[in-house]
PDB file of C-alpha atoms and ligand atoms in Angstrom:
ATOM      1  CA  UNK F   1      -4.200 -10.694  11.018  1.00  0.00           C
ATOM      2  CA  UNK F   2      -2.324  -7.049  10.418  1.00  0.00           C
ATOM      3  CA  UNK F   3      -2.074  -4.961   7.383  1.00  0.00           C
ATOM      4  CA  UNK F   4       0.097  -1.657   7.220  1.00  0.00           C
ATOM      5  CA  UNK F   5      -0.648   0.747   4.935  1.00  0.00           C
ATOM      6  CA  UNK F   6       2.300   2.826   4.130  1.00  0.00           C
ATOM      7  CA  UNK F   7       2.159   6.494   2.583  1.00  0.00           C
ATOM      8  CA  UNK F   8       4.986   8.244   0.856  1.00  0.00           C
ATOM      9  CA  UNK F   9       6.045  11.863   0.206  1.00  0.00           C
ATOM     10  CA  UNK F  10       3.162  14.613  -0.406  1.00  0.00           C
ATOM     11  CA  UNK F  11       0.699  12.184   0.376  1.00  0.00           C
ATOM     12  CA  UNK F  12      -0.105  14.149   3.432  1.00  0.00           C
ATOM     13  CA  UNK F  13      -1.194  17.068   0.952  1.00  0.00           C
ATOM     14  CA  UNK F  14      -4.146  14.910  -0.529  1.00  0.00           C
ATOM     15  CA  UNK F  15      -7.035  17.362  -0.617  1.00  0.00           C
ATOM     16  CA  UNK F  16      -4.733  20.044  -1.150  1.00  0.00           C
ATOM     17  CA  UNK F  17      -2.224  19.347  -3.837  1.00  0.00           C
ATOM     18  CA  UNK F  18      -3.305  19.195  -7.672  1.00  0.00           C
ATOM     19  CA  UNK F  19      -6.705  18.462  -6.742  1.00  0.00           C
ATOM     20  CA  UNK F  20      -7.477  17.985 -10.839  1.00  0.00           C
ATOM     21  CA  UNK F  21      -5.094  14.807 -10.653  1.00  0.00           C
ATOM     22  CA  UNK F  22      -5.559  13.320  -6.710  1.00  0.00           C
ATOM     23  CA  UNK F  23      -9.101  14.751  -6.396  1.00  0.00           C
ATOM     24  CA  UNK F  24     -10.263  16.402  -3.094  1.00  0.00           C
ATOM     25  CA  UNK F  25     -10.233  13.709  -0.425  1.00  0.00           C
ATOM     26  CA  UNK F  26      -7.877  14.086   2.365  1.00  0.00           C
ATOM     27  CA  UNK F  27      -5.738  11.296   3.690  1.00  0.00           C
ATOM     28  CA  UNK F  28      -7.522  11.119   6.799  1.00  0.00           C
ATOM     29  CA  UNK F  29     -10.558  10.431   4.966  1.00  0.00           C
ATOM     30  CA  UNK F  30      -9.292   7.474   2.796  1.00  0.00           C
ATOM     31  CA  UNK F  31      -7.679   6.210   6.025  1.00  0.00           C
ATOM     32  CA  UNK F  32     -11.098   6.436   7.875  1.00  0.00           C
ATOM     33  CA  UNK F  33     -12.921   4.284   4.980  1.00  0.00           C
ATOM     34  CA  UNK F  34      -9.954   2.007   5.110  1.00  0.00           C
ATOM     35  CA  UNK F  35     -10.436   1.567   8.765  1.00  0.00           C
ATOM     36  CA  UNK F  36     -14.037   0.896   8.573  1.00  0.00           C
ATOM     37  CA  UNK F  37     -13.564  -2.123   6.355  1.00  0.00           C
ATOM     38  CA  UNK F  38     -10.538  -3.852   8.312  1.00  0.00           C
ATOM     39  CA  UNK F  39     -12.884  -3.268  11.567  1.00  0.00           C
ATOM     40  CA  UNK F  40     -16.052  -4.949   9.507  1.00  0.00           C
ATOM     41  CA  UNK F  41     -13.300  -7.944   8.416  1.00  0.00           C
ATOM     42  CA  UNK F  42     -11.918  -8.437  11.670  1.00  0.00           C
ATOM     43  CA  UNK F  43      -8.383  -7.227  10.786  1.00  0.00           C
ATOM     44  CA  UNK F  44      -6.254  -4.792  12.344  1.00  0.00           C
ATOM     45  CA  UNK F  45      -4.693  -1.893  10.467  1.00  0.00           C
ATOM     46  CA  UNK F  46      -2.189   0.557  10.846  1.00  0.00           C
ATOM     47  CA  UNK F  47      -1.174   3.699   8.885  1.00  0.00           C
ATOM     48  CA  UNK F  48       2.034   5.341   8.414  1.00  0.00           C
ATOM     49  CA  UNK F  49       2.924   8.245   6.356  1.00  0.00           C
ATOM     50  CA  UNK F  50       6.397   9.793   5.686  1.00  0.00           C
ATOM     51  CA  UNK F  51       8.148  12.065   3.361  1.00  0.00           C
ATOM     52  CA  UNK F  52      11.385  10.469   4.112  1.00  0.00           C
ATOM     53  CA  UNK F  53      12.909   7.637   2.060  1.00  0.00           C
ATOM     54  CA  UNK F  54      14.874   5.898   5.191  1.00  0.00           C
ATOM     55  CA  UNK F  55      11.522   6.184   7.511  1.00  0.00           C
ATOM     56  CA  UNK F  56       9.649   4.482   4.745  1.00  0.00           C
ATOM     57  CA  UNK F  57      12.628   1.693   4.610  1.00  0.00           C
ATOM     58  CA  UNK F  58      12.448   1.450   8.699  1.00  0.00           C
ATOM     59  CA  UNK F  59       8.586   0.821   8.783  1.00  0.00           C
ATOM     60  CA  UNK F  60       8.718  -1.886   6.146  1.00  0.00           C
ATOM     61  CA  UNK F  61      11.248  -3.503   7.924  1.00  0.00           C
ATOM     62  CA  UNK F  62       9.388  -3.282  10.866  1.00  0.00           C
ATOM     63  CA  UNK F  63       6.744  -4.999   9.451  1.00  0.00           C
ATOM     64  CA  UNK F  64       8.757  -7.927   9.303  1.00  0.00           C
ATOM     65  CA  UNK F  65       7.214 -10.570  12.063  1.00  0.00           C
ATOM     66  CA  UNK F  66       4.284  -8.023  12.742  1.00  0.00           C
ATOM     67  CA  UNK F  67       2.050  -7.729   9.838  1.00  0.00           C
ATOM     68  CA  UNK F  68       0.556 -10.365   7.325  1.00  0.00           C
ATOM     69  CA  UNK F  69       0.340  -7.654   4.374  1.00  0.00           C
ATOM     70  CA  UNK F  70       1.517  -4.288   3.103  1.00  0.00           C
ATOM     71  CA  UNK F  71      -0.178  -1.651   0.943  1.00  0.00           C
ATOM     72  CA  UNK F  72       2.196   0.918  -0.233  1.00  0.00           C
ATOM     73  CA  UNK F  73       2.207   3.850  -2.214  1.00  0.00           C
ATOM     74  CA  UNK F  74       5.408   4.928  -2.287  1.00  0.00           C
ATOM     75  CA  UNK F  75       4.515   8.265  -4.585  1.00  0.00           C
ATOM     76  CA  UNK F  76       7.344   9.767  -6.014  1.00  0.00           C
ATOM     77  CA  UNK F  77       9.915   6.940  -4.638  1.00  0.00           C
ATOM     78  CA  UNK F  78       8.144   4.807  -6.977  1.00  0.00           C
ATOM     79  CA  UNK F  79      10.213   6.063  -9.354  1.00  0.00           C
ATOM     80  CA  UNK F  80      13.475   6.019  -7.717  1.00  0.00           C
ATOM     81  CA  UNK F  81      13.852   4.244  -4.752  1.00  0.00           C
ATOM     82  CA  UNK F  82      15.936   0.602  -5.057  1.00  0.00           C
ATOM     83  CA  UNK F  83      15.905   1.088  -0.932  1.00  0.00           C
ATOM     84  CA  UNK F  84      12.050   0.783  -0.644  1.00  0.00           C
ATOM     85  CA  UNK F  85      12.183  -1.960  -3.244  1.00  0.00           C
ATOM     86  CA  UNK F  86      14.518  -4.116  -1.853  1.00  0.00           C
ATOM     87  CA  UNK F  87      13.039  -3.392   1.812  1.00  0.00           C
ATOM     88  CA  UNK F  88       9.554  -5.003   0.411  1.00  0.00           C
ATOM     89  CA  UNK F  89      11.553  -7.667  -1.267  1.00  0.00           C
ATOM     90  CA  UNK F  90      13.381  -8.185   2.261  1.00  0.00           C
ATOM     91  CA  UNK F  91      10.452  -9.187   4.124  1.00  0.00           C
ATOM     92  CA  UNK F  92       8.397 -10.792   1.420  1.00  0.00           C
ATOM     93  CA  UNK F  93       5.137 -10.070   2.485  1.00  0.00           C
ATOM     94  CA  UNK F  94       2.354  -9.696   0.315  1.00  0.00           C
ATOM     95  CA  UNK F  95       2.441  -6.355  -1.183  1.00  0.00           C
ATOM     96  CA  UNK F  96      -0.326  -4.024  -2.871  1.00  0.00           C
ATOM     97  CA  UNK F  97       1.072  -1.250  -4.499  1.00  0.00           C
ATOM     98  CA  UNK F  98      -1.581   2.009  -5.062  1.00  0.00           C
ATOM     99  CA  UNK F  99      -1.558   4.945  -7.382  1.00  0.00           C
ATOM    100  CA  UNK F 100      -4.215   7.552  -7.199  1.00  0.00           C
ATOM    101  CA  UNK F 101      -3.274   8.609 -10.666  1.00  0.00           C
ATOM    102  CA  UNK F 102      -2.653   6.410 -13.693  1.00  0.00           C
ATOM    103  CA  UNK F 103       0.813   6.817 -13.545  1.00  0.00           C
ATOM    104  CA  UNK F 104       0.921   4.876 -17.267  1.00  0.00           C
ATOM    105  CA  UNK F 105      -0.546   8.207 -18.911  1.00  0.00           C
ATOM    106  CA  UNK F 106       1.600  10.790 -17.164  1.00  0.00           C
ATOM    107  CA  UNK F 107       5.126  12.067 -17.795  1.00  0.00           C
ATOM    108  CA  UNK F 108       7.640  10.204 -19.010  1.00  0.00           C
ATOM    109  CA  UNK F 109       9.674   9.924 -15.828  1.00  0.00           C
ATOM    110  CA  UNK F 110       6.723   8.374 -13.920  1.00  0.00           C
ATOM    111  CA  UNK F 111       6.791   5.369 -16.117  1.00  0.00           C
ATOM    112  CA  UNK F 112       9.858   3.614 -14.262  1.00  0.00           C
ATOM    113  CA  UNK F 113       8.686   1.965 -11.295  1.00  0.00           C
ATOM    114  CA  UNK F 114      11.070   0.250  -8.884  1.00  0.00           C
ATOM    115  CA  UNK F 115       8.270  -0.851  -6.347  1.00  0.00           C
ATOM    116  CA  UNK F 116       5.930  -2.969  -8.811  1.00  0.00           C
ATOM    117  CA  UNK F 117       8.088  -5.678  -9.695  1.00  0.00           C
ATOM    118  CA  UNK F 118       8.188  -6.622  -5.786  1.00  0.00           C
ATOM    119  CA  UNK F 119       4.712  -6.388  -5.212  1.00  0.00           C
ATOM    120  CA  UNK F 120       1.936  -8.716  -5.362  1.00  0.00           C
ATOM    121  CA  UNK F 121      -0.063  -6.455  -7.686  1.00  0.00           C
ATOM    122  CA  UNK F 122      -0.893  -3.301  -8.470  1.00  0.00           C
ATOM    123  CA  UNK F 123      -3.875  -0.636  -8.344  1.00  0.00           C
ATOM    124  CA  UNK F 124      -3.573   2.330 -10.455  1.00  0.00           C
ATOM    125  CA  UNK F 125      -5.610   5.219 -11.625  1.00  0.00           C
ATOM    126  CA  UNK F 126      -8.856   4.903  -9.829  1.00  0.00           C
ATOM    127  CA  UNK F 127      -8.750   7.813  -7.519  1.00  0.00           C
ATOM    128  CA  UNK F 128      -8.954   7.461  -3.991  1.00  0.00           C
ATOM    129  CA  UNK F 129     -11.373   4.347  -4.590  1.00  0.00           C
ATOM    130  CA  UNK F 130      -7.946   2.574  -5.477  1.00  0.00           C
ATOM    131  CA  UNK F 131      -7.265   2.017  -1.873  1.00  0.00           C
ATOM    132  CA  UNK F 132     -10.735   0.380  -1.375  1.00  0.00           C
ATOM    133  CA  UNK F 133     -10.125  -2.154  -4.217  1.00  0.00           C
ATOM    134  CA  UNK F 134      -6.450  -2.651  -2.601  1.00  0.00           C
ATOM    135  CA  UNK F 135      -8.300  -3.593   1.021  1.00  0.00           C
ATOM    136  CA  UNK F 136     -10.510  -5.742  -0.880  1.00  0.00           C
ATOM    137  CA  UNK F 137      -7.588  -7.602  -2.354  1.00  0.00           C
ATOM    138  CA  UNK F 138      -5.601  -7.770   0.516  1.00  0.00           C
ATOM    139  CA  UNK F 139      -8.689  -9.278   2.497  1.00  0.00           C
ATOM    140  CA  UNK F 140      -8.812 -11.637  -0.213  1.00  0.00           C
ATOM    141  CA  UNK F 141      -4.860 -12.843   0.063  1.00  0.00           C
ATOM    142  CA  UNK F 142      -5.574 -12.831   3.814  1.00  0.00           C
ATOM    143  CA  UNK F 143      -8.097 -15.387   3.510  1.00  0.00           C
ATOM    144  CA  UNK F 144      -6.263 -17.547   1.515  1.00  0.00           C
ATOM    145  CA  UNK F 145      -3.451 -17.558   3.702  1.00  0.00           C
ATOM    146  CA  UNK F 146      -5.512 -18.243   6.880  1.00  0.00           C
ATOM    147  CA  UNK F 147      -7.691 -21.369   4.700  1.00  0.00           C
ATOM    148  CA  UNK F 148      -3.729 -22.650   3.588  1.00  0.00           C
ATOM    149  CA  UNK F 149      -2.619 -22.478   7.460  1.00  0.00           C
ATOM    150  CA  UNK F 150      -5.920 -24.313   8.419  1.00  0.00           C
ATOM    151  CA  UNK F 151      -5.589 -26.913   5.760  1.00  0.00           C
ATOM    152  CA  UNK F 152      -2.288 -27.403   6.892  1.00  0.00           C
ATOM    153  CA  UNK F 153      -3.061 -27.503  11.008  1.00  0.00           C
ATOM    154  CA  UNK F 154      -5.841 -30.436   9.438  1.00  0.00           C
ATOM    155  CA  UNK F 155      -3.300 -32.449   7.774  1.00  0.00           C
ATOM    156  CA  UNK F 156      -0.848 -32.223  10.782  1.00  0.00           C
ATOM    157  CA  UNK F 157      -3.209 -33.816  13.092  1.00  0.00           C
ATOM    158  CA  UNK F 158      -4.599 -36.374  10.671  1.00  0.00           C
TER     159      UNK F 158
HETATM  160  C1  LIG K 201       1.296   8.823  -7.104  1.00  0.00           C
HETATM  161  C2  LIG K 201       1.986   9.023  -8.493  1.00  0.00           C
HETATM  162  C3  LIG K 201       3.348   9.494  -8.209  1.00  0.00           C
HETATM  163  O1  LIG K 201       4.219   9.646  -9.670  1.00  0.00           O
HETATM  164  C4  LIG K 201       3.403  11.031  -7.698  1.00  0.00           C
HETATM  165  O2  LIG K 201       4.754  11.485  -7.537  1.00  0.00           O
HETATM  166  C5  LIG K 201       2.870  10.905  -6.165  1.00  0.00           C
HETATM  167  C6  LIG K 201       1.155  10.048  -6.600  1.00  0.00           C
HETATM  168  C7  LIG K 201      -0.295   8.541  -7.086  1.00  0.00           C
HETATM  169  O3  LIG K 201      -0.785   7.959  -6.359  1.00  0.00           O
HETATM  170  O4  LIG K 201      -0.765   8.697  -8.195  1.00  0.00           O
HETATM  171  O5  LIG K 201       3.300  11.488  -5.376  1.00  0.00           O
HETATM  172  O6  LIG K 201       2.100   7.750  -6.687  1.00  0.00           O
END
């Protein structure tokens, strides 16, 4: 089982950008914590960050047949990108959308969300801890997929 974590524009600036909104934690620290959880649960994990919409679309497409789950913070593209939305929809993998800040309490232009309707769920407003919550959610989904596959295999044997 493999989870791919996709981080959108300016998230490479975490720890520097608007600490009052996003906190002091760096992206590498967030990823190190996620990696620990993945290792403890015997799941493979890959991290990808890009400031470019097309690169994010390419990465999502690469996940088809390669990964079993996506955790994505599309950052500002959340509010604008039909291309990223369509890519998530195209690969039809379980996807959990994360936002560090509570986008619902912020500016009007952040109220539009192109990504959420094609995701399994959203984690919003928990700060960097939201990535941990998304990991917990994704591991639960992975367990459910595994259990369903095992049940199907047993049925075929019977
Ligand atoms: C964000 C919220 C977006 O509106 C913003 O453009 C970001 C980060 C968040 O994690 O809270 O870059 O996705």
